[in-house]
Amino acid sequence: MNDTNTAAKTEKPSKAFCVSWALSYQGGAMLIAATISSYFSVFLTDTVGIPAAAASVMLFIATLWDAINDPIMGTIADRTKSRWGRYRPYFLFFPPLFTAAAMLVFANPDLPMMGKIVYTEVFYIMWGMLYTILTMPWQSILPAHVKDDNTRNGLIQAGGTCMAIAFTIASSFTTNFIALFGGSYVPLMFIYGVFTCIMYWVLFKTSTERYLMPVEKRSVGEDLKRLIKHKELLSVIIVWMMSSLGYGLMFGSSVYYIMYYWARPDLISTYMLAVSVGAIVSMMFLMGILLKIFKGSVVKAFQFSQGVSMVCYIILFFFGKTSLVLLYVLTFIATAFGAMEQAMINILVNDTIDYIMLKDKMSLSATISAIKGFAQKCGSTLSNSGILAVLAITGYVAGAIGEQPDSAMLGINIIRFGLPAATCIVIILCLAIYPISKYYDEIAEMKKTM
């Protein structure tokens, strides 16, 4: 959004708030989430020994439930009443539980195979639910604490940079880190979890809820019905889902691609570093440059970035194995332009929150964040279980480096470059009918009265 009122432009959130907002969810919690996103599938198949087909079903069930409980959590957060406020209490009590669940997910106890499956599924679902409990209020506290769009967008970009750095650390160096702990992920999850707790507690201390409308006495179903009636927002929801799917495929398939398609497990860390550094460049530099080039239009910048990534993915699908230099360079470019989607969709969330305030005179920050979370988790469901499902269907053999059947090699290539290219196309088409742009002036006028 380009225009804000004069009073809002003077608004300066504290440095402590800015740092803790960026480093709580997109720092500490993202280190854990990025480790799970990049290595959990391989952990299930190659360490725990769960067959790819069974692991695919496990992740499908867990992430589907995770998607379903997002709207539930969002509506609960919007109705929370406490002496600490509507969203802030969740920053105080749940980070330690989130840390414990992440540690237990990677514990790998000595159980029969069915016991391993049940144990891992239970704690993976628990971890996902706690991740949701921390995510919805975190997303909602920003528009509640800050109303100036430029300030919000700057914080979102900073948070996106933190997320990219977290993904760089987790995806590129996890194998080195766990080697220090005898191959166990558990101590690493504990370290990341302590950092998560500290950042969320600082956010609790420094955040306020200045810009909220009172919650009327109405049912959860009524809130959801009011949102569903805005059918014009369907294209936005699809963008949220496709962004999550594309981002998940980017990181979740890379280990398999290098380990089996190239048969070079020794290159996993360096290749993941190329992916992750591309994401850092995307958030720190390219996103801001594109927004300036397109004069603050998030939609145009988003479409352009996805177009560049799509071209790179298509080239790599056909020629990715011809040259390591080509692979690294185009992977870096694709990620540098594609990764900014994770920050841009958060701008679309704030647009949607403001749009609903304008149209329905309602404050549904957490509920809208939950719908976004639901869409993202649907994308994650397709990504997490889809990778393993494709591998199972195409005949993937765990640990068979250099000996995978041709069908499995094709499947790995599809999940690494073919499907991400398809998500770019869908995002570009959906953004072509983005419905909120024409209401920016009206929303700016509404904010003058807040």
Coordinates of C-alpha atoms in Angstrom, one line a residue:
M1 CA 0.0 0.0 0.0
N2 CA 1.4 3.4 -0.9
D3 CA -0.4 6.0 1.1
T4 CA -0.7 6.4 4.9
N5 CA -1.8 9.2 7.1
T6 CA 0.6 11.8 8.4
A7 CA 0.4 10.8 12.0
A8 CA 1.2 7.2 11.2
K9 CA 4.3 8.3 9.4
T10 CA 5.8 9.6 12.6
E11 CA 5.2 6.2 14.3
K12 CA 8.4 4.6 15.5
P13 CA 8.1 1.2 17.1
S14 CA 10.9 0.5 19.5
K15 CA 14.1 -1.3 18.4
A16 CA 13.4 -4.0 20.9
F17 CA 10.0 -4.6 19.4
C18 CA 11.4 -4.6 15.8
V19 CA 14.2 -7.0 16.7
S20 CA 12.1 -9.4 18.7
W21 CA 9.2 -9.4 16.2
A22 CA 11.7 -10.3 13.4
L23 CA 13.7 -12.9 15.4
S24 CA 10.9 -14.7 17.3
Y25 CA 9.0 -16.5 14.7
Q26 CA 11.2 -15.8 11.7
G27 CA 14.4 -16.3 13.7
G28 CA 14.4 -19.0 16.4
A29 CA 11.1 -20.8 15.5
M30 CA 12.2 -20.7 11.8
L31 CA 15.5 -22.4 12.6
I32 CA 13.5 -25.3 13.9
A33 CA 10.9 -25.2 11.1
A34 CA 13.7 -24.9 8.4
T35 CA 15.5 -27.9 9.8
I36 CA 12.3 -29.9 9.7
S37 CA 11.4 -28.6 6.3
S38 CA 14.8 -29.5 4.8
Y39 CA 15.7 -32.7 6.7
F40 CA 12.7 -34.3 8.3
S41 CA 11.7 -36.4 5.2
V42 CA 15.2 -37.7 4.9
F43 CA 15.3 -38.3 8.6
L44 CA 12.1 -40.4 8.4
T45 CA 13.2 -42.5 5.4
D46 CA 17.0 -42.8 5.9
T47 CA 17.4 -42.6 9.7
V48 CA 14.2 -43.9 11.3
G49 CA 13.8 -46.3 8.4
I50 CA 10.1 -45.6 7.7
P51 CA 9.2 -46.6 4.1
A52 CA 8.6 -43.5 1.8
A53 CA 4.9 -44.5 1.2
A54 CA 4.2 -44.7 4.9
A55 CA 6.1 -41.5 5.6
S56 CA 4.1 -39.8 2.9
V57 CA 0.8 -40.8 4.5
M58 CA 2.1 -39.7 8.0
L59 CA 3.1 -36.2 6.7
F60 CA -0.2 -35.8 4.8
I61 CA -2.3 -36.6 7.9
A62 CA -0.2 -34.3 10.1
T63 CA 0.0 -31.3 7.8
L64 CA -3.6 -31.6 6.8
W65 CA -4.7 -31.4 10.4
D66 CA -2.2 -28.6 10.9
A67 CA -4.0 -26.7 8.1
I68 CA -7.4 -27.4 9.6
N69 CA -6.5 -26.1 13.0
D70 CA -5.2 -22.8 11.7
P71 CA -8.6 -21.2 11.4
I72 CA -9.6 -22.6 14.8
M73 CA -6.6 -21.0 16.4
G74 CA -7.1 -17.8 14.6
T75 CA -10.6 -17.4 15.8
I76 CA -9.6 -18.3 19.4
A77 CA -6.8 -15.7 19.3
D78 CA -9.2 -13.0 18.1
R79 CA -11.5 -13.8 21.1
T80 CA -8.8 -14.1 23.8
K81 CA -9.4 -11.9 26.8
S82 CA -6.7 -11.6 29.4
R83 CA -4.9 -9.0 31.5
W84 CA -2.0 -9.2 28.9
G85 CA -4.3 -8.5 25.9
R86 CA -5.6 -10.5 23.0
Y87 CA -2.5 -11.9 21.3
R88 CA 0.4 -11.3 23.7
P89 CA -0.4 -14.1 26.2
Y90 CA 0.6 -16.7 23.6
F91 CA 4.1 -15.3 23.5
L92 CA 4.5 -16.0 27.2
F93 CA 3.5 -19.6 27.8
F94 CA 3.9 -21.6 24.6
P95 CA 7.5 -21.2 23.3
P96 CA 8.9 -23.8 25.9
L97 CA 6.2 -26.3 24.9
F98 CA 7.1 -25.7 21.2
T99 CA 10.8 -26.4 22.0
A100 CA 10.0 -29.6 23.9
A101 CA 7.9 -30.9 21.0
A102 CA 10.6 -30.2 18.5
M103 CA 13.1 -32.2 20.6
L104 CA 10.8 -35.1 20.9
V105 CA 10.1 -35.2 17.2
F106 CA 13.7 -36.1 16.5
A107 CA 14.2 -38.4 19.5
N108 CA 13.9 -41.6 17.5
P109 CA 13.3 -44.0 20.4
D110 CA 14.1 -47.7 20.1
L111 CA 10.6 -49.1 19.2
P112 CA 9.2 -51.5 16.7
M113 CA 8.4 -50.0 13.3
M114 CA 4.7 -49.4 14.1
G115 CA 5.7 -47.8 17.4
K116 CA 8.2 -45.5 15.6
I117 CA 5.4 -44.4 13.2
V118 CA 2.9 -43.7 16.0
Y119 CA 5.4 -41.9 18.2
T120 CA 6.7 -39.7 15.4
E121 CA 3.3 -38.9 14.1
V122 CA 2.0 -37.9 17.6
F123 CA 4.8 -35.5 18.3
Y124 CA 5.0 -34.2 14.8
I125 CA 1.3 -33.2 15.0
M126 CA 1.9 -31.8 18.5
W127 CA 4.8 -29.7 17.2
G128 CA 2.7 -28.5 14.3
M129 CA -0.2 -27.4 16.6
L130 CA 2.2 -25.4 18.8
Y131 CA 3.8 -23.9 15.8
T132 CA 0.4 -22.6 14.8
I133 CA -0.3 -21.3 18.3
L134 CA 2.8 -19.2 18.0
T135 CA 2.3 -18.1 14.4
M136 CA -1.2 -16.7 14.4
P137 CA -0.7 -14.2 17.3
W138 CA 2.7 -13.2 16.0
Q139 CA 1.2 -12.3 12.6
S140 CA -1.6 -10.4 14.3
I141 CA 0.5 -8.3 16.6
L142 CA 2.1 -6.3 13.8
P143 CA -1.1 -4.6 12.5
A144 CA -2.2 -4.3 16.2
H145 CA 1.0 -2.5 17.2
V146 CA 1.8 -0.6 14.0
K147 CA -0.6 1.0 11.4
D148 CA 1.8 2.8 9.1
D149 CA 2.1 0.6 5.9
N150 CA 5.7 1.6 5.2
T151 CA 6.8 0.7 8.7
R152 CA 4.9 -2.6 8.5
N153 CA 6.4 -3.4 5.1
G154 CA 9.9 -2.5 6.3
L155 CA 9.5 -4.9 9.3
I156 CA 8.1 -7.6 7.1
Q157 CA 11.2 -7.3 4.8
A158 CA 13.5 -7.4 7.8
G159 CA 11.6 -10.4 9.1
G160 CA 11.9 -12.1 5.7
T161 CA 15.7 -11.5 5.8
C162 CA 15.8 -13.2 9.2
M163 CA 13.8 -16.1 7.8
A164 CA 16.2 -16.4 4.9
I165 CA 19.2 -16.4 7.3
A166 CA 17.5 -19.0 9.5
F167 CA 16.9 -21.2 6.4
T168 CA 20.6 -20.7 5.4
I169 CA 21.8 -21.8 8.8
A170 CA 19.4 -24.7 9.1
S171 CA 19.5 -26.0 5.5
S172 CA 23.3 -25.5 4.9
F173 CA 24.9 -26.4 8.2
T174 CA 22.6 -28.9 9.9
T175 CA 24.7 -31.9 8.8
N176 CA 27.8 -30.2 10.4
F177 CA 25.9 -29.3 13.6
I178 CA 24.4 -32.7 14.2
A179 CA 27.9 -34.3 13.7
L180 CA 29.0 -32.4 16.8
F181 CA 26.2 -34.1 18.7
G182 CA 26.8 -37.6 17.5
G183 CA 24.3 -37.4 14.7
S184 CA 21.4 -36.3 17.0
Y185 CA 19.1 -33.4 16.2
V186 CA 17.8 -33.2 19.7
P187 CA 20.5 -30.9 21.2
L188 CA 20.3 -28.6 18.2
M189 CA 16.5 -28.3 18.7
F190 CA 17.1 -27.4 22.3
I191 CA 19.6 -24.6 21.4
Y192 CA 17.2 -23.2 18.8
G193 CA 14.3 -23.5 21.2
V194 CA 16.1 -21.5 23.9
F195 CA 16.7 -18.7 21.4
T196 CA 13.0 -18.9 20.4
C197 CA 11.8 -18.5 24.0
I198 CA 14.0 -15.5 24.7
M199 CA 12.8 -13.7 21.5
Y200 CA 9.1 -14.4 22.2
W201 CA 9.4 -13.2 25.8
V202 CA 11.1 -9.9 24.6
L203 CA 8.2 -9.5 22.1
F204 CA 5.7 -10.0 24.9
K205 CA 7.4 -7.3 26.9
T206 CA 7.7 -4.7 24.1
S207 CA 4.5 -5.2 22.1
T208 CA 1.2 -3.4 22.6
E209 CA -2.3 -3.7 21.0
R210 CA -3.1 -0.2 20.0
Y211 CA -5.1 -0.7 16.8
L212 CA -7.8 -3.2 17.4
M213 CA -11.6 -3.0 17.0
P214 CA -13.7 -4.5 19.8
V215 CA -14.7 -8.1 19.2
E216 CA -18.5 -8.4 19.1
K217 CA -20.3 -11.3 20.6
R218 CA -20.6 -13.5 17.6
S219 CA -19.8 -17.1 16.7
V220 CA -16.7 -18.4 15.1
G221 CA -18.9 -19.6 12.2
E222 CA -20.1 -16.1 11.7
D223 CA -16.6 -14.7 11.3
L224 CA -15.7 -17.4 8.8
K225 CA -19.0 -16.8 6.8
R226 CA -18.2 -13.1 6.6
L227 CA -14.8 -13.9 5.2
I228 CA -16.1 -16.5 2.8
K229 CA -18.6 -14.1 1.3
H230 CA -15.7 -12.1 -0.1
K231 CA -15.2 -14.5 -3.0
E232 CA -12.8 -11.9 -4.6
L233 CA -10.2 -13.0 -2.0
L234 CA -10.0 -16.5 -3.4
S235 CA -7.2 -15.5 -5.7
V236 CA -5.2 -14.2 -2.7
I237 CA -5.7 -17.5 -0.8
I238 CA -4.4 -19.4 -3.8
V239 CA -1.3 -17.2 -3.9
W240 CA -0.7 -18.0 -0.2
M241 CA -1.0 -21.7 -0.9
M242 CA 1.1 -21.8 -4.0
S243 CA 3.8 -19.7 -2.3
S244 CA 4.1 -22.2 0.5
L245 CA 4.1 -25.1 -1.9
G246 CA 6.8 -23.6 -4.1
Y247 CA 9.0 -22.6 -1.1
G248 CA 8.6 -26.0 0.5
L249 CA 9.6 -27.8 -2.7
M250 CA 12.6 -25.5 -3.1
F251 CA 14.1 -26.6 0.2
G252 CA 12.5 -30.0 0.8
S253 CA 13.5 -31.5 -2.6
S254 CA 17.1 -30.1 -2.7
V255 CA 18.7 -32.7 -0.5
Y256 CA 17.1 -35.5 -2.6
Y257 CA 18.2 -33.8 -5.8
I258 CA 21.8 -33.5 -4.9
M259 CA 22.1 -36.8 -3.1
Y260 CA 20.4 -39.0 -5.7
Y261 CA 19.9 -37.1 -9.0
W262 CA 23.5 -35.9 -9.0
A263 CA 24.7 -38.8 -6.7
R264 CA 26.8 -36.2 -4.8
P265 CA 26.0 -36.2 -1.1
D266 CA 29.3 -34.4 -0.5
L267 CA 27.7 -31.4 -2.2
I268 CA 24.6 -31.1 -0.1
S269 CA 25.9 -28.4 2.2
T270 CA 27.3 -26.2 -0.6
Y271 CA 24.2 -26.6 -2.8
M272 CA 21.9 -25.8 0.2
L273 CA 24.2 -22.8 0.8
A274 CA 23.6 -21.6 -2.7
V275 CA 19.8 -21.9 -2.2
S276 CA 19.9 -20.2 1.2
V277 CA 22.2 -17.3 0.2
G278 CA 19.9 -16.7 -2.7
A279 CA 17.1 -16.3 -0.2
I280 CA 19.1 -13.9 1.9
V281 CA 19.9 -11.7 -1.2
S282 CA 16.2 -11.9 -2.1
M283 CA 15.0 -10.5 1.3
M284 CA 17.9 -8.1 2.0
F285 CA 18.3 -6.5 -1.4
L286 CA 16.3 -7.6 -4.3
M287 CA 12.8 -7.2 -2.8
G288 CA 13.5 -3.6 -1.9
I289 CA 15.0 -3.0 -5.4
L290 CA 12.0 -4.5 -7.1
L291 CA 9.6 -2.5 -5.0
K292 CA 11.4 0.7 -6.0
I293 CA 11.5 -0.3 -9.7
F294 CA 7.7 -0.9 -9.6
K295 CA 7.0 2.2 -7.5
G296 CA 5.8 0.3 -4.5
S297 CA 3.5 -2.1 -6.3
V298 CA 3.8 -5.4 -4.5
V299 CA 1.7 -7.1 -7.1
K300 CA 3.9 -6.1 -10.0
A301 CA 7.1 -6.9 -8.1
F302 CA 5.7 -10.2 -7.0
Q303 CA 4.7 -11.2 -10.6
F304 CA 8.1 -10.2 -12.0
S305 CA 10.0 -12.2 -9.4
Q306 CA 8.0 -15.3 -10.0
G307 CA 8.5 -14.9 -13.8
V308 CA 12.3 -14.9 -13.4
S309 CA 12.2 -17.9 -11.1
M310 CA 9.9 -19.8 -13.5
V311 CA 12.3 -19.3 -16.4
C312 CA 15.2 -20.6 -14.3
Y313 CA 13.3 -23.6 -13.2
I314 CA 12.3 -24.6 -16.7
I315 CA 15.9 -24.3 -17.9
L316 CA 17.1 -26.4 -15.0
F317 CA 14.4 -29.0 -15.5
F318 CA 15.9 -29.8 -19.0
F319 CA 19.5 -28.9 -18.5
G320 CA 20.2 -29.0 -14.8
K321 CA 22.5 -32.0 -14.9
T322 CA 24.7 -30.8 -17.8
S323 CA 26.8 -28.5 -15.6
L324 CA 27.4 -27.9 -11.9
V325 CA 28.1 -24.2 -12.7
L326 CA 24.8 -23.9 -14.6
L327 CA 23.0 -25.6 -11.7
Y328 CA 24.5 -23.4 -9.0
V329 CA 24.1 -20.1 -10.9
L330 CA 20.5 -20.6 -12.0
T331 CA 19.5 -22.1 -8.6
F332 CA 20.9 -19.0 -7.0
I333 CA 19.0 -16.7 -9.4
A334 CA 15.7 -18.6 -9.0
T335 CA 15.9 -18.5 -5.2
A336 CA 17.0 -14.9 -5.2
F337 CA 13.9 -13.9 -7.0
G338 CA 11.5 -16.5 -5.7
A339 CA 12.2 -16.5 -2.0
M340 CA 10.8 -13.0 -1.5
E341 CA 7.4 -14.5 -1.9
Q342 CA 7.5 -15.3 1.8
A343 CA 7.7 -11.6 2.7
M344 CA 5.3 -10.5 0.0
I345 CA 2.5 -12.7 1.1
N346 CA 2.7 -11.2 4.6
I347 CA 2.1 -7.8 2.9
L348 CA -0.9 -9.3 1.2
V349 CA -2.1 -10.5 4.7
N350 CA -2.0 -7.0 6.1
D351 CA -3.8 -5.7 3.0
T352 CA -6.5 -8.3 3.6
I353 CA -6.8 -7.3 7.3
D354 CA -7.2 -3.7 6.3
Y355 CA -9.7 -4.6 3.5
I356 CA -12.0 -6.5 5.9
M357 CA -11.8 -3.6 8.3
L358 CA -12.9 -1.3 5.5
K359 CA -15.7 -3.5 4.2
D360 CA -17.1 -5.1 7.4
K361 CA -15.9 -2.7 10.1
M362 CA -14.4 -5.8 11.9
S363 CA -10.9 -6.5 13.4
L364 CA -10.2 -10.1 12.3
S365 CA -6.4 -10.0 12.3
A366 CA -5.8 -13.5 13.7
T367 CA -8.7 -15.1 11.8
I368 CA -7.3 -13.7 8.5
S369 CA -3.8 -14.7 9.5
A370 CA -5.3 -18.2 10.2
I371 CA -6.8 -18.4 6.8
K372 CA -3.4 -17.5 5.4
G373 CA -1.9 -20.1 7.6
F374 CA -4.5 -22.7 6.5
A375 CA -3.6 -21.9 2.8
Q376 CA 0.1 -22.2 3.6
K377 CA -0.4 -25.5 5.5
C378 CA -2.3 -26.9 2.5
G379 CA 0.7 -25.9 0.4
S380 CA 3.0 -27.6 3.0
T381 CA 0.8 -30.7 3.0
L382 CA 1.2 -31.0 -0.8
S383 CA 4.9 -30.3 -0.5
N384 CA 5.8 -32.5 2.5
S385 CA 3.7 -35.5 1.6
G386 CA 3.8 -34.9 -2.2
I387 CA 7.6 -35.2 -2.3
L388 CA 7.5 -38.6 -0.6
A389 CA 4.4 -39.7 -2.6
V390 CA 6.2 -38.9 -5.9
L391 CA 9.3 -40.8 -4.7
A392 CA 7.2 -43.8 -3.6
I393 CA 5.2 -43.9 -6.9
T394 CA 8.4 -43.6 -9.0
G395 CA 10.2 -46.4 -7.2
Y396 CA 12.7 -44.5 -5.0
V397 CA 15.0 -46.7 -3.0
A398 CA 16.3 -45.2 0.3
G399 CA 20.1 -45.0 0.4
A400 CA 20.6 -46.2 -3.1
I401 CA 23.0 -43.4 -4.2
G402 CA 23.9 -43.8 -7.9
E403 CA 21.5 -46.8 -8.2
Q404 CA 18.1 -45.1 -8.4
P405 CA 15.8 -46.3 -11.2
D406 CA 15.2 -43.9 -14.1
S407 CA 11.6 -43.4 -13.0
A408 CA 12.8 -42.2 -9.5
M409 CA 15.3 -39.8 -11.2
L410 CA 12.5 -38.3 -13.2
G411 CA 10.3 -37.9 -10.1
I412 CA 13.1 -36.2 -8.3
N413 CA 13.6 -33.8 -11.2
I414 CA 9.9 -33.0 -11.3
I415 CA 9.6 -32.2 -7.6
R416 CA 12.8 -30.1 -7.7
F417 CA 12.1 -28.0 -10.8
G418 CA 8.9 -29.0 -12.6
L419 CA 6.4 -28.4 -9.9
P420 CA 8.0 -25.1 -8.6
A421 CA 7.8 -23.7 -12.2
A422 CA 4.1 -24.6 -12.2
T423 CA 3.5 -22.8 -8.8
C424 CA 5.1 -19.7 -10.3
I425 CA 2.7 -19.7 -13.2
V426 CA -0.4 -20.0 -10.9
I427 CA 0.8 -17.2 -8.7
I428 CA 1.4 -14.9 -11.7
L429 CA -2.1 -15.6 -13.0
C430 CA -3.8 -15.1 -9.6
L431 CA -2.0 -11.8 -9.0
A432 CA -3.3 -10.5 -12.3
I433 CA -6.8 -10.3 -10.7
Y434 CA -5.6 -9.1 -7.2
P435 CA -8.8 -7.4 -5.8
I436 CA -7.5 -5.1 -3.1
S437 CA -5.3 -2.6 -5.1
K438 CA -8.3 -0.5 -6.1
Y439 CA -9.3 0.1 -2.4
Y440 CA -5.9 1.5 -1.2
D441 CA -7.1 5.1 -1.1
E442 CA -10.2 4.2 0.8
I443 CA -8.2 2.1 3.3
A444 CA -5.8 5.1 3.9
E445 CA -8.8 7.3 4.6
M446 CA -10.2 4.7 7.1
K447 CA -6.9 4.6 8.9
K448 CA -7.0 8.4 9.6
T449 CA -9.9 7.7 12.0
M450 CA -8.1 4.9 13.9

